[in-house]
Coordinates of C-alpha atoms in Angstrom, one line a residue:
X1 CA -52.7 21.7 26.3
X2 CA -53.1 23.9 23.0
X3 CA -56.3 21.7 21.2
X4 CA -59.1 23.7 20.9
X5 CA -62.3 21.8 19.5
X6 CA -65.0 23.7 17.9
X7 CA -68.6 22.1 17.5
X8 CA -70.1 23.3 14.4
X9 CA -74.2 22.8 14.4
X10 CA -75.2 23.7 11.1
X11 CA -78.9 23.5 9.2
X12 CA -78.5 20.2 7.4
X13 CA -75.1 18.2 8.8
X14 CA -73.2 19.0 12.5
X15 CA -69.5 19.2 12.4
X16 CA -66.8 18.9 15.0
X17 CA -63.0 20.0 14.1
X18 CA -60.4 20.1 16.3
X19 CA -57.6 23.3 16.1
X20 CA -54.2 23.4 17.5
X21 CA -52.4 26.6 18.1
X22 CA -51.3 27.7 15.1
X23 CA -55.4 27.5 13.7
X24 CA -54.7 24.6 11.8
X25 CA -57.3 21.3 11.5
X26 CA -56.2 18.5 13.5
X27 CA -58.7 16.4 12.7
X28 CA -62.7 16.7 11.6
X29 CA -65.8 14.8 11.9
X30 CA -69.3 15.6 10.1
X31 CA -72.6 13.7 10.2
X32 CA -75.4 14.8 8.0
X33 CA -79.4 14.8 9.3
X34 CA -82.7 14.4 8.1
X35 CA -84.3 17.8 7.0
X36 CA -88.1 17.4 8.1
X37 CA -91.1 19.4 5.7
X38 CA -94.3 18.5 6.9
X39 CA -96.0 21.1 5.1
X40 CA -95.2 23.4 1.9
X41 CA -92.4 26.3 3.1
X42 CA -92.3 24.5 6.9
X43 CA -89.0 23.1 7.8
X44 CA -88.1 21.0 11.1
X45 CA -85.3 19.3 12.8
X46 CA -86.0 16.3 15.4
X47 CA -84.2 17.4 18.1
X48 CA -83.0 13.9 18.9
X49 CA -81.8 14.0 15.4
X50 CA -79.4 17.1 16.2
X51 CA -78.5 16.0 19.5
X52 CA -77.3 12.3 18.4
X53 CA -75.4 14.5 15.9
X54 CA -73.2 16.5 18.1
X55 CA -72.3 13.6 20.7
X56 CA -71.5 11.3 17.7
X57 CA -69.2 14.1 15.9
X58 CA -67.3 15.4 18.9
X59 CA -67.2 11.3 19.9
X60 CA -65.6 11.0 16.5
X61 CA -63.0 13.6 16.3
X62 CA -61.6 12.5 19.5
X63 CA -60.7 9.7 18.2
X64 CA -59.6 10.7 14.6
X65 CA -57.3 13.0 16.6
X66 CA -56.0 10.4 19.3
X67 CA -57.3 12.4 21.7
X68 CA -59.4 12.1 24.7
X69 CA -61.9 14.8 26.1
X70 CA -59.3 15.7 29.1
X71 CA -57.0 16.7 26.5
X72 CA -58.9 19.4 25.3
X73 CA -58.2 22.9 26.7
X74 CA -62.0 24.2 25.5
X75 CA -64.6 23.8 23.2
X76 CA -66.4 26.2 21.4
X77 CA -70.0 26.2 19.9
X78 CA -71.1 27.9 17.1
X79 CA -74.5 27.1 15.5
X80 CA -77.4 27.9 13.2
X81 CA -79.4 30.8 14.7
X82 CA -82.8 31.5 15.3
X83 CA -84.0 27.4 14.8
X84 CA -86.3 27.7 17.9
X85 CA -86.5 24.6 20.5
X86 CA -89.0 24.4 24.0
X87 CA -88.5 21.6 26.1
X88 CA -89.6 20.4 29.4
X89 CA -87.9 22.2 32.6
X90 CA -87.4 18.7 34.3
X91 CA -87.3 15.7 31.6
X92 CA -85.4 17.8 29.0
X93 CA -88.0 16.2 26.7
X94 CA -88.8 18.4 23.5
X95 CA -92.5 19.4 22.9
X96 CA -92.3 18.8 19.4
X97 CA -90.0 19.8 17.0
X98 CA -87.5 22.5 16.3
X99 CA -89.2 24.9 13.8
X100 CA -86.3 26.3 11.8
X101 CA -84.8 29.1 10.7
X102 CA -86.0 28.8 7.1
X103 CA -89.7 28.0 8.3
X104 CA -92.2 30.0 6.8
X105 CA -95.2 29.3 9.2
X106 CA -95.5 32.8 11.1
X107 CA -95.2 34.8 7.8
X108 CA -98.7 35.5 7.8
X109 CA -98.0 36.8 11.6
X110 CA -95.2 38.9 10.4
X111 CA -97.0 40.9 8.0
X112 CA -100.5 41.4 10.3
X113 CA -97.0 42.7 12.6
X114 CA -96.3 45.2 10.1
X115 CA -99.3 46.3 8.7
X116 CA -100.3 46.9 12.8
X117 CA -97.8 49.3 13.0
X118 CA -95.3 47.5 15.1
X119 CA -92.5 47.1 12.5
X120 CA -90.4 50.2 13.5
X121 CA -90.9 49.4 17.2
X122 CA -89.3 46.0 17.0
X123 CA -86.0 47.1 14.1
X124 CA -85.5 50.0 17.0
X125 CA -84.9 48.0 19.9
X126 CA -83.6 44.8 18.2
X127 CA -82.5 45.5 15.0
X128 CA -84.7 43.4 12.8
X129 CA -87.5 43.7 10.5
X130 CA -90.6 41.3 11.5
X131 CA -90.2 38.2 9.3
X132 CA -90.4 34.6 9.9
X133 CA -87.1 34.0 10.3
X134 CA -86.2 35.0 13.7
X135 CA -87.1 32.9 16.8
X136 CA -90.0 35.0 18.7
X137 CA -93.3 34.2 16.1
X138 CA -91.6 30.6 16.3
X139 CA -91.4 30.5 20.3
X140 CA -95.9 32.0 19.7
X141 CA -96.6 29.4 17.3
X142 CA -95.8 26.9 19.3
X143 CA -97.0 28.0 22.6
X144 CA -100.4 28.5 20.4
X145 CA -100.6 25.4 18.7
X146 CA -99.4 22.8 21.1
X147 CA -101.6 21.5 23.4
X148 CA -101.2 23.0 26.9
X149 CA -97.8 24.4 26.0
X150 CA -98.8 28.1 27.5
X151 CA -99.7 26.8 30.4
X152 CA -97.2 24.8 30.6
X153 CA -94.8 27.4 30.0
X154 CA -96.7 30.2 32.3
X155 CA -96.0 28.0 35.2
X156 CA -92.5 27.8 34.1
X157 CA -92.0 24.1 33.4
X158 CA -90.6 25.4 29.9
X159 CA -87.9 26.2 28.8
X160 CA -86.7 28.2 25.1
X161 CA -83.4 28.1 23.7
X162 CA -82.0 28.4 20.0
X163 CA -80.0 25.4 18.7
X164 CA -76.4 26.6 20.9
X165 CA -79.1 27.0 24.6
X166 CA -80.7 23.6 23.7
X167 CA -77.0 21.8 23.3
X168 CA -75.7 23.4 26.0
X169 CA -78.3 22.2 28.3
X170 CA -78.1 18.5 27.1
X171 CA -74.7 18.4 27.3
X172 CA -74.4 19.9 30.5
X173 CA -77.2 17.4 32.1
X174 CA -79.3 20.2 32.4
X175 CA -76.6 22.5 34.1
X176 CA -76.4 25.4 32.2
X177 CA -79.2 27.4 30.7
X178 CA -77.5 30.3 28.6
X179 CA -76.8 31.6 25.1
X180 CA -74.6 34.1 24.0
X181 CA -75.4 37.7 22.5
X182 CA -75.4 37.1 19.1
X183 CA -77.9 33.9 19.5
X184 CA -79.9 36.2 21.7
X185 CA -80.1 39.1 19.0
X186 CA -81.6 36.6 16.5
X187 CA -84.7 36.0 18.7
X188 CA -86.8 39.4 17.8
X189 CA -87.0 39.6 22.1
X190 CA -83.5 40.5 22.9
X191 CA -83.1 44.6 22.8
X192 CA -79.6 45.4 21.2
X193 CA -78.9 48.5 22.8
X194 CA -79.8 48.2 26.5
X195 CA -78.3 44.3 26.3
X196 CA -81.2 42.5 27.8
X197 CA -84.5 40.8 26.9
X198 CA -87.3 43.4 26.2
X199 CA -90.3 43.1 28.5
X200 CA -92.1 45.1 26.0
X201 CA -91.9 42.7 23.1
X202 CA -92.2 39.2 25.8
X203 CA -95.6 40.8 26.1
X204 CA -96.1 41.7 22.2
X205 CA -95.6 38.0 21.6
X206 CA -96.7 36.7 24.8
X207 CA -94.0 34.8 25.6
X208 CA -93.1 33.9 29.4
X209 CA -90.0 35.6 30.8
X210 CA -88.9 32.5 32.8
X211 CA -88.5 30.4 29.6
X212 CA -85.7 32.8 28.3
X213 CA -82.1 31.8 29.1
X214 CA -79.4 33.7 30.3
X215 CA -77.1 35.9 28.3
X216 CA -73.4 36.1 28.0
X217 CA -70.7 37.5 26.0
X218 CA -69.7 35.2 23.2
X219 CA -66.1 34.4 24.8
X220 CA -67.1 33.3 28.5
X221 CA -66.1 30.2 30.4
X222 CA -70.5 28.7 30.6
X223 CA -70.1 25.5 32.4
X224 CA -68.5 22.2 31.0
X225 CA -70.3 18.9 29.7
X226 CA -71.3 16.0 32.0
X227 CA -68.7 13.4 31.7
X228 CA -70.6 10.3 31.0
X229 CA -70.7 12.0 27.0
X230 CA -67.2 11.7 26.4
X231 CA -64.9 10.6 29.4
X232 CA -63.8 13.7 31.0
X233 CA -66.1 17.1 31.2
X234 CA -65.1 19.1 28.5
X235 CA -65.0 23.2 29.4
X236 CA -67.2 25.3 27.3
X237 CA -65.9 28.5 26.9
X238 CA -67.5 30.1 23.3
X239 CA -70.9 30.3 21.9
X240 CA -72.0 32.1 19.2
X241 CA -74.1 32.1 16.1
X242 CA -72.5 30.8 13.0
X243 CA -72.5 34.1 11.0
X244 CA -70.6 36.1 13.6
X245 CA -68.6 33.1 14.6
X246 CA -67.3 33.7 10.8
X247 CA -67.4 37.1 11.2
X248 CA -64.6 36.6 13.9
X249 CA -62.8 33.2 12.5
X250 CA -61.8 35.9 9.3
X251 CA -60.9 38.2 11.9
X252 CA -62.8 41.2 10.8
X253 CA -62.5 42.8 13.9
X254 CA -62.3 46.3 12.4
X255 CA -65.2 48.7 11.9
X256 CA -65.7 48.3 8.1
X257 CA -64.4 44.9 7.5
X258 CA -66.9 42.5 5.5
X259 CA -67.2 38.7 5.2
X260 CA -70.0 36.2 3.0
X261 CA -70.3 33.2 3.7
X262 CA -71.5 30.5 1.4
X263 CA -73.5 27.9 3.4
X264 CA -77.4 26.6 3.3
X265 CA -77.9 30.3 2.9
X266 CA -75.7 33.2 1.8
X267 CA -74.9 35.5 4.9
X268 CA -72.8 39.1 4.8
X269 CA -72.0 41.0 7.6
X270 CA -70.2 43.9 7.9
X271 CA -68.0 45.1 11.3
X272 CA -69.3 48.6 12.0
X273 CA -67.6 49.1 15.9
X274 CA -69.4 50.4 18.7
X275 CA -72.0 51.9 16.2
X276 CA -75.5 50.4 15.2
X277 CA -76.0 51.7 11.9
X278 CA -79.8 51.7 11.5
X279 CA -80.8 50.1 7.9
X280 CA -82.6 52.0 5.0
X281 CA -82.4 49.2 2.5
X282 CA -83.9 46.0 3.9
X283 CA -80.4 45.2 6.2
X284 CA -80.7 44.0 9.9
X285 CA -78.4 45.1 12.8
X286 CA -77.3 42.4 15.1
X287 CA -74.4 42.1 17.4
X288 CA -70.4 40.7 17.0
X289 CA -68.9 37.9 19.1
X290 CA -66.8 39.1 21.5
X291 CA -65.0 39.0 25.0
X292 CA -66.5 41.4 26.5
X293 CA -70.2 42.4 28.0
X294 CA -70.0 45.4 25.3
X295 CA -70.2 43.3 22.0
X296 CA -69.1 45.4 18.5
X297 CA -72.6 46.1 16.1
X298 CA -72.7 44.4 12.8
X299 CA -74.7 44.7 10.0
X300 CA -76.2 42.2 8.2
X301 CA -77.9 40.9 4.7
X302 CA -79.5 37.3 4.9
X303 CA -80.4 35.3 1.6
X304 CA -82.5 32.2 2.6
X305 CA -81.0 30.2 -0.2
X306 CA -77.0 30.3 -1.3
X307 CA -75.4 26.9 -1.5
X308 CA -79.1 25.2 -1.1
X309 CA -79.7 25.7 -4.7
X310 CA -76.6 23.5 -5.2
X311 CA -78.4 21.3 -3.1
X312 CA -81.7 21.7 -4.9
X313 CA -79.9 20.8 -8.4
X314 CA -78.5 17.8 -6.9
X315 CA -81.5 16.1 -4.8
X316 CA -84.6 17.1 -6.8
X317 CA -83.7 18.1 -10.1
X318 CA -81.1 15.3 -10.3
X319 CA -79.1 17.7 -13.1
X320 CA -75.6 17.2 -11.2
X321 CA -74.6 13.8 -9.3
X322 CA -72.0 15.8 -6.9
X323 CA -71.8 19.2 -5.9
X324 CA -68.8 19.4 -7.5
X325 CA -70.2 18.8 -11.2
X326 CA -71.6 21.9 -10.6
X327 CA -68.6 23.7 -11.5
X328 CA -68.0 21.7 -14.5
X329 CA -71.3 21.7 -16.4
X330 CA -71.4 25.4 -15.8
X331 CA -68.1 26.1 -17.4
X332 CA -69.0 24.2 -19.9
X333 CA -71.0 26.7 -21.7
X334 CA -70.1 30.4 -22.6
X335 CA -72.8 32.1 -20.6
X336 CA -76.1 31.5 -18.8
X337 CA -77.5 31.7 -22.7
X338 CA -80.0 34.3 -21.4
X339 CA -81.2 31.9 -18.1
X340 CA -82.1 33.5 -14.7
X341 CA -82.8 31.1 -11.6
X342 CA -84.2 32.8 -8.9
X343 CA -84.2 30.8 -6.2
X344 CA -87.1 31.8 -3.8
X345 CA -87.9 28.5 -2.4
X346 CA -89.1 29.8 1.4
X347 CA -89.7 33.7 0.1
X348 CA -86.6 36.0 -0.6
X349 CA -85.0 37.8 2.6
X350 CA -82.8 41.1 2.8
X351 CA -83.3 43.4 1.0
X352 CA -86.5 42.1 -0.4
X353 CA -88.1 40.9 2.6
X354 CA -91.1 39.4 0.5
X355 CA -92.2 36.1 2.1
X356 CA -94.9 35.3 -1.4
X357 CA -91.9 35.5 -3.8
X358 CA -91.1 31.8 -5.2
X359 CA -88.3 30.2 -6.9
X360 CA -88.1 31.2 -10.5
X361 CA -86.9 30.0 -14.1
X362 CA -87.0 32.3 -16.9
X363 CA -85.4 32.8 -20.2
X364 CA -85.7 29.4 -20.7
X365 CA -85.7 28.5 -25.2
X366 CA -85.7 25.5 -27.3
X367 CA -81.6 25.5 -27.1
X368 CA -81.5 26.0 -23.3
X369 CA -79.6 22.6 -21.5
X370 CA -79.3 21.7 -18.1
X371 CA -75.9 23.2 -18.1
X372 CA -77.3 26.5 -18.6
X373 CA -79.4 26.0 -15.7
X374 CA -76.8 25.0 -13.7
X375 CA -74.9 27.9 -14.7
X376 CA -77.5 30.4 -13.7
X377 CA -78.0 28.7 -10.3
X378 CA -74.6 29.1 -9.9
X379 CA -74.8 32.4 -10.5
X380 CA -77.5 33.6 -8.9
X381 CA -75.5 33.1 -5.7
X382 CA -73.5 35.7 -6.4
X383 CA -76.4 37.9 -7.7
X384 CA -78.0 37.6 -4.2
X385 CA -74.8 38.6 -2.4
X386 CA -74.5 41.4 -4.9
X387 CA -77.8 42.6 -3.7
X388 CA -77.0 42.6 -0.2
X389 CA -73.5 44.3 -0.8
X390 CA -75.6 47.3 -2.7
X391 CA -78.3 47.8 0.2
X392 CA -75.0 47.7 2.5
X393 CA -73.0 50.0 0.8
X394 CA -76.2 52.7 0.5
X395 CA -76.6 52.1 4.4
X396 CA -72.7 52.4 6.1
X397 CA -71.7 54.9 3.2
X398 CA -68.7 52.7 2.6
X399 CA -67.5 51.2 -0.7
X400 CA -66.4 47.6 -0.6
X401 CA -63.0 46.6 -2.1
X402 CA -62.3 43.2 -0.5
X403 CA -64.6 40.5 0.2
X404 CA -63.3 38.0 2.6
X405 CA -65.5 34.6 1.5
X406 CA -66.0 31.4 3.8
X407 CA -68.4 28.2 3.6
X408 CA -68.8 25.7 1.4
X409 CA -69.5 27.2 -2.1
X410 CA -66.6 29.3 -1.6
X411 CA -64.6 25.9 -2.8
X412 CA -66.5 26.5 -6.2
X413 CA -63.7 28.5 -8.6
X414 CA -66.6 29.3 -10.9
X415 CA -68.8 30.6 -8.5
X416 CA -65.8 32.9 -6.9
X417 CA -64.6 34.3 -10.1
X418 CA -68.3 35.5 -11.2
X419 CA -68.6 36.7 -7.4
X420 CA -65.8 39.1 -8.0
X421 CA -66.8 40.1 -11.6
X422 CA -70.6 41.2 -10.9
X423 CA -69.4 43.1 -7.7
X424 CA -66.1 44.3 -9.3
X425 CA -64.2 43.7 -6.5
X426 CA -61.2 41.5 -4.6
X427 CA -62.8 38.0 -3.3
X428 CA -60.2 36.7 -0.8
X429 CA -60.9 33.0 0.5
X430 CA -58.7 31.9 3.2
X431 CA -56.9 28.6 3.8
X432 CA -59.4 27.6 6.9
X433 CA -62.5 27.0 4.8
X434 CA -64.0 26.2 7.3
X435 CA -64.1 29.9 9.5
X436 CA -67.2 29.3 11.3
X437 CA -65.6 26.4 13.2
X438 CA -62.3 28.5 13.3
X439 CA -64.0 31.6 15.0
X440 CA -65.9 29.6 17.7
X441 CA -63.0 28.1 18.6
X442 CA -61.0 31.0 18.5
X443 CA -63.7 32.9 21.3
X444 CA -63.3 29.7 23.4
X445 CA -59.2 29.3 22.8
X446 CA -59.1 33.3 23.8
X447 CA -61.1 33.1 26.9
X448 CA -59.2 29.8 28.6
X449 CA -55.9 31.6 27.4
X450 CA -54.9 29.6 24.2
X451 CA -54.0 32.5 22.3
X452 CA -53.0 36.1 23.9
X453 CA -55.3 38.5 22.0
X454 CA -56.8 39.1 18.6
X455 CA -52.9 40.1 17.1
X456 CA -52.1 36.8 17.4
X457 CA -55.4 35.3 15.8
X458 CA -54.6 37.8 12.5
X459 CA -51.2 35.9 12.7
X460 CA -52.5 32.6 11.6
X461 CA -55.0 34.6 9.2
X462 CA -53.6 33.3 5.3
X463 CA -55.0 33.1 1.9
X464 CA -55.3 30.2 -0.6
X465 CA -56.6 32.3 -3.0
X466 CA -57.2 35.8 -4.1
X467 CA -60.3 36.1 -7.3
X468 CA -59.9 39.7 -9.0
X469 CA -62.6 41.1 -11.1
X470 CA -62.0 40.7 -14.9
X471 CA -65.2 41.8 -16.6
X472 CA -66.6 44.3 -18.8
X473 CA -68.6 46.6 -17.1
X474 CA -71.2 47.1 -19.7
X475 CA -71.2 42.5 -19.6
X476 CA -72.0 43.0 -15.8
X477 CA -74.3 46.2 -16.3
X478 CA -76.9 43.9 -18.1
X479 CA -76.2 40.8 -16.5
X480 CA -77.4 42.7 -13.4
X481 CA -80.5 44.2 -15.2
X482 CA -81.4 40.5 -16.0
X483 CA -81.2 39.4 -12.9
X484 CA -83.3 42.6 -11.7
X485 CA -86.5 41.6 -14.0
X486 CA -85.7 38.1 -12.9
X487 CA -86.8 39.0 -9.1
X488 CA -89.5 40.9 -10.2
X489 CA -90.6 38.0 -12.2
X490 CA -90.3 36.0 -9.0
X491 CA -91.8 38.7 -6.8
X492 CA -95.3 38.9 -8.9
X493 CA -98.6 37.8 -7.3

């Protein structure tokens, strides 16, 4: 057996594909859910909501594929990080919804965190900056504010897990309760050089140790799911977040090598080896997926909204009718005529780290149309990656040549193009769109002895198309000093 099937759990739909050998799609299912914002900057996901997902998806592809579960050598998960979950030890049953990763609840937490002093503390032993965004001010919030959680959880009959931990244990009836390194480095409790959680920051947050799972390397046979889901228990042999699952499905296994990928939000890590390189410009340091208990460092940039201003265009403006008129309308005018978008909808993350920046429109005139806003939507993508590729360059002392691009925007030809222009360098996006998937199912495909080694993984690796810079450099020059007063624009209290 050679089919490898990769379960892809991303912020607003859950895909499953299934890979043969040669890394090609067999066949894909994808289910979209409901995005839950019960208050201004909160976001949620119903757990039951993700979970009905994933069995319907993989429950799908099966049969799109005319396969059953028994013919699957492995499957591998890769999923959202930091989206925070606590459920009951012995029912399984949620105690309220998963806060996710784009919630802004615990800002306010964050910055008391900082301006305490703890800051440099916490970006030493895990690599990031206090913010929101990562699971541990989550996991507090709600062991604050829902009734008799922390005692609940002090008497261990609760249980934490980000998105992959929480599937794992469904799945698995309740079997297995473990995530992988790079989920576990996107908690703000997991310490990145001694590989283990940090009793020191459990008792900063005040967090149980008995709720945390256990830890494994990325590529590691965990367990296998019950067989009343899907026939025939299905062996589980990858986990890992869906940044470094990319990271890995571009096979940027080299110290230097960088990827982007285009989803919800815009993501760029960079390989850097056995060394952590410690961020001076508003970066994070995480871990790699790997084989191995020794996982490769990576850094990283995080923009809270990439493709979701696509998104926002779409479902609340109502300027485009597809995703795909995007492209159109903004070739359809010569330049952004002057129009910055800044889209700071939950805050802005690296390198800004500013959680009271919001979503901004300026250089708006009497002859400005919706096409030029879509335009500058469009391309304030690429400004955001462009920011993160600066801070990154600063910090590893390397200058980038080749960006290899994944995720959804990357289909976007307009968005690509402008991508290479304002960073003035080679954006390469591969056949497999779809590299999240491809790398999880790669880690799980390695470990059960699909595929030999990484050699043969760079085998399958192909381009469908290669976007060169072709701009002035005094056009990009002050299309990046725009964009500059644009986020301070934003940025103003």
């Amino acid at each position: 057996m050679s089919y490898v099937l990769a379960l892809d759990q991303g912020t607003t739909s859950t895909r499953a594909i299934i890979f043969d050998k040669s890394g090609a799609a067999v066949a894909c299912a994808q289910q979209e859910f409901k995005q839950l914002y019960p208050r201004p900057a909160w976001v949620e996901h119903a757990p039951n909501d993700i979970m009905g997902s994933v069995v319907g998806v993989i429950s799908e592809v099966l049969v799109r594929a005319g396969l059953t579960a028994a013919e699957i050598s492995a499957m591998g998960i890769t999923n959202q990080r930091e989206t925070t979950f606590v459920w009951d030890k012995k029912t399984g049953k949620p105690v309220c919804n998963a806060i996710v990763w784009q919630c802004r609840r615990t800002a306010d937490y964050c910055e008391k965190l900082k301006s305490d002093g703890f800051a440099e503390k916490i970006y030493n032993k895990t690599g990031l900056v206090p913010d929101a965004y990562f699971s541990a001010t989550k996991i507090k919030w709600i062991l604050d504010n829902i009734e008799g959680a922390r005692a609940r959880a002090e008497r261990g009959e609760l249980l934490f897990g980000t998105v992959d931990t929480f599937i794992l244990w469904r799945l698995s009836k309740g079997r297995i309760f473990a995530t992988d390194y790079t989920n576990a480095s996107r908690t703000m409790l997991f310490n990145i050089h001694s590989l283990e959680w940090d009793g020191e920051l459990l008792r900063l947050f005040d967090i149980p140790r008995c709720m945390l799972p256990e830890v494994k390397p990325s590529g590691y046979r965990y367990g296998e799911t019950d067989k009343s889901f899907f026939g025939s228990p299905i062996p589980v042999c990858g986990v890992a977040g869906d940044q470094q699952a990319a990271l890995f499905g571009q096979a940027c296994f080299a110290a230097g090598e960088v990827k982007n990928t285009y989803g919800t939000g815009c993501f760029l890590l960079m390989n850097t080896g056995r060394r952590a390189v410690k961020s001076r410009n508003g970066l994070v340091t995480t871990l790699a997926a790997g084989l191995t208990d020794k996982p490769d460092y990576v850094l990283e940039g995080s923009v809270f909204v990439g493709g979701a201003v696509v998104q926002w265009l779409r479902d609340e403006m109502k300027a485009i009718a597809t995703a795909e008129d995007s492209e159109r309308l903004a070739r359809s005018v010569a330049d952004n005529g002057g129009v910055y978008v800044v889209p700071a909808f939950t805050g802005l993350g690296a390198p800004y780290w500013d959680a009271e920046a919001r979503g901004t429109i300026t250089g708006i005139t009497r002859g400005t149309t919706t096409a030029h806003i879509v335009r500058a939507a469009l391309e304030a993508i690429a400004y955001e990656v462009c920011d993160l590729v600066t801070a990154m360059e600063k910090d590893s002392g390397m200058k980038l040549t080749r960006l290899a691009v994944d995720g959804g925007a990357c289909a976007n030809d307009f968005l690509m193009q402008f991508q290479s222009d304002i960073l003035n360098c080679e954006a390469v996006r591969p056949k497999v769109a779809e590299t999240t998937a491809l790398g999880a199912a790669y880690l799980a495909g390695l470990c059960k002895g699909v595929w030999n080694g990484t050699e043969e993984i760079k085998q399958n690796a192909a381009a469908d198309k290669i976007f060169t810079p072709n701009m002035p450099e005094l056009t990009r020059f002050k299309l990046l000093e725009g964009w500059k007063n644009a986020v301070l624009k934003a940025r103003a209290k």
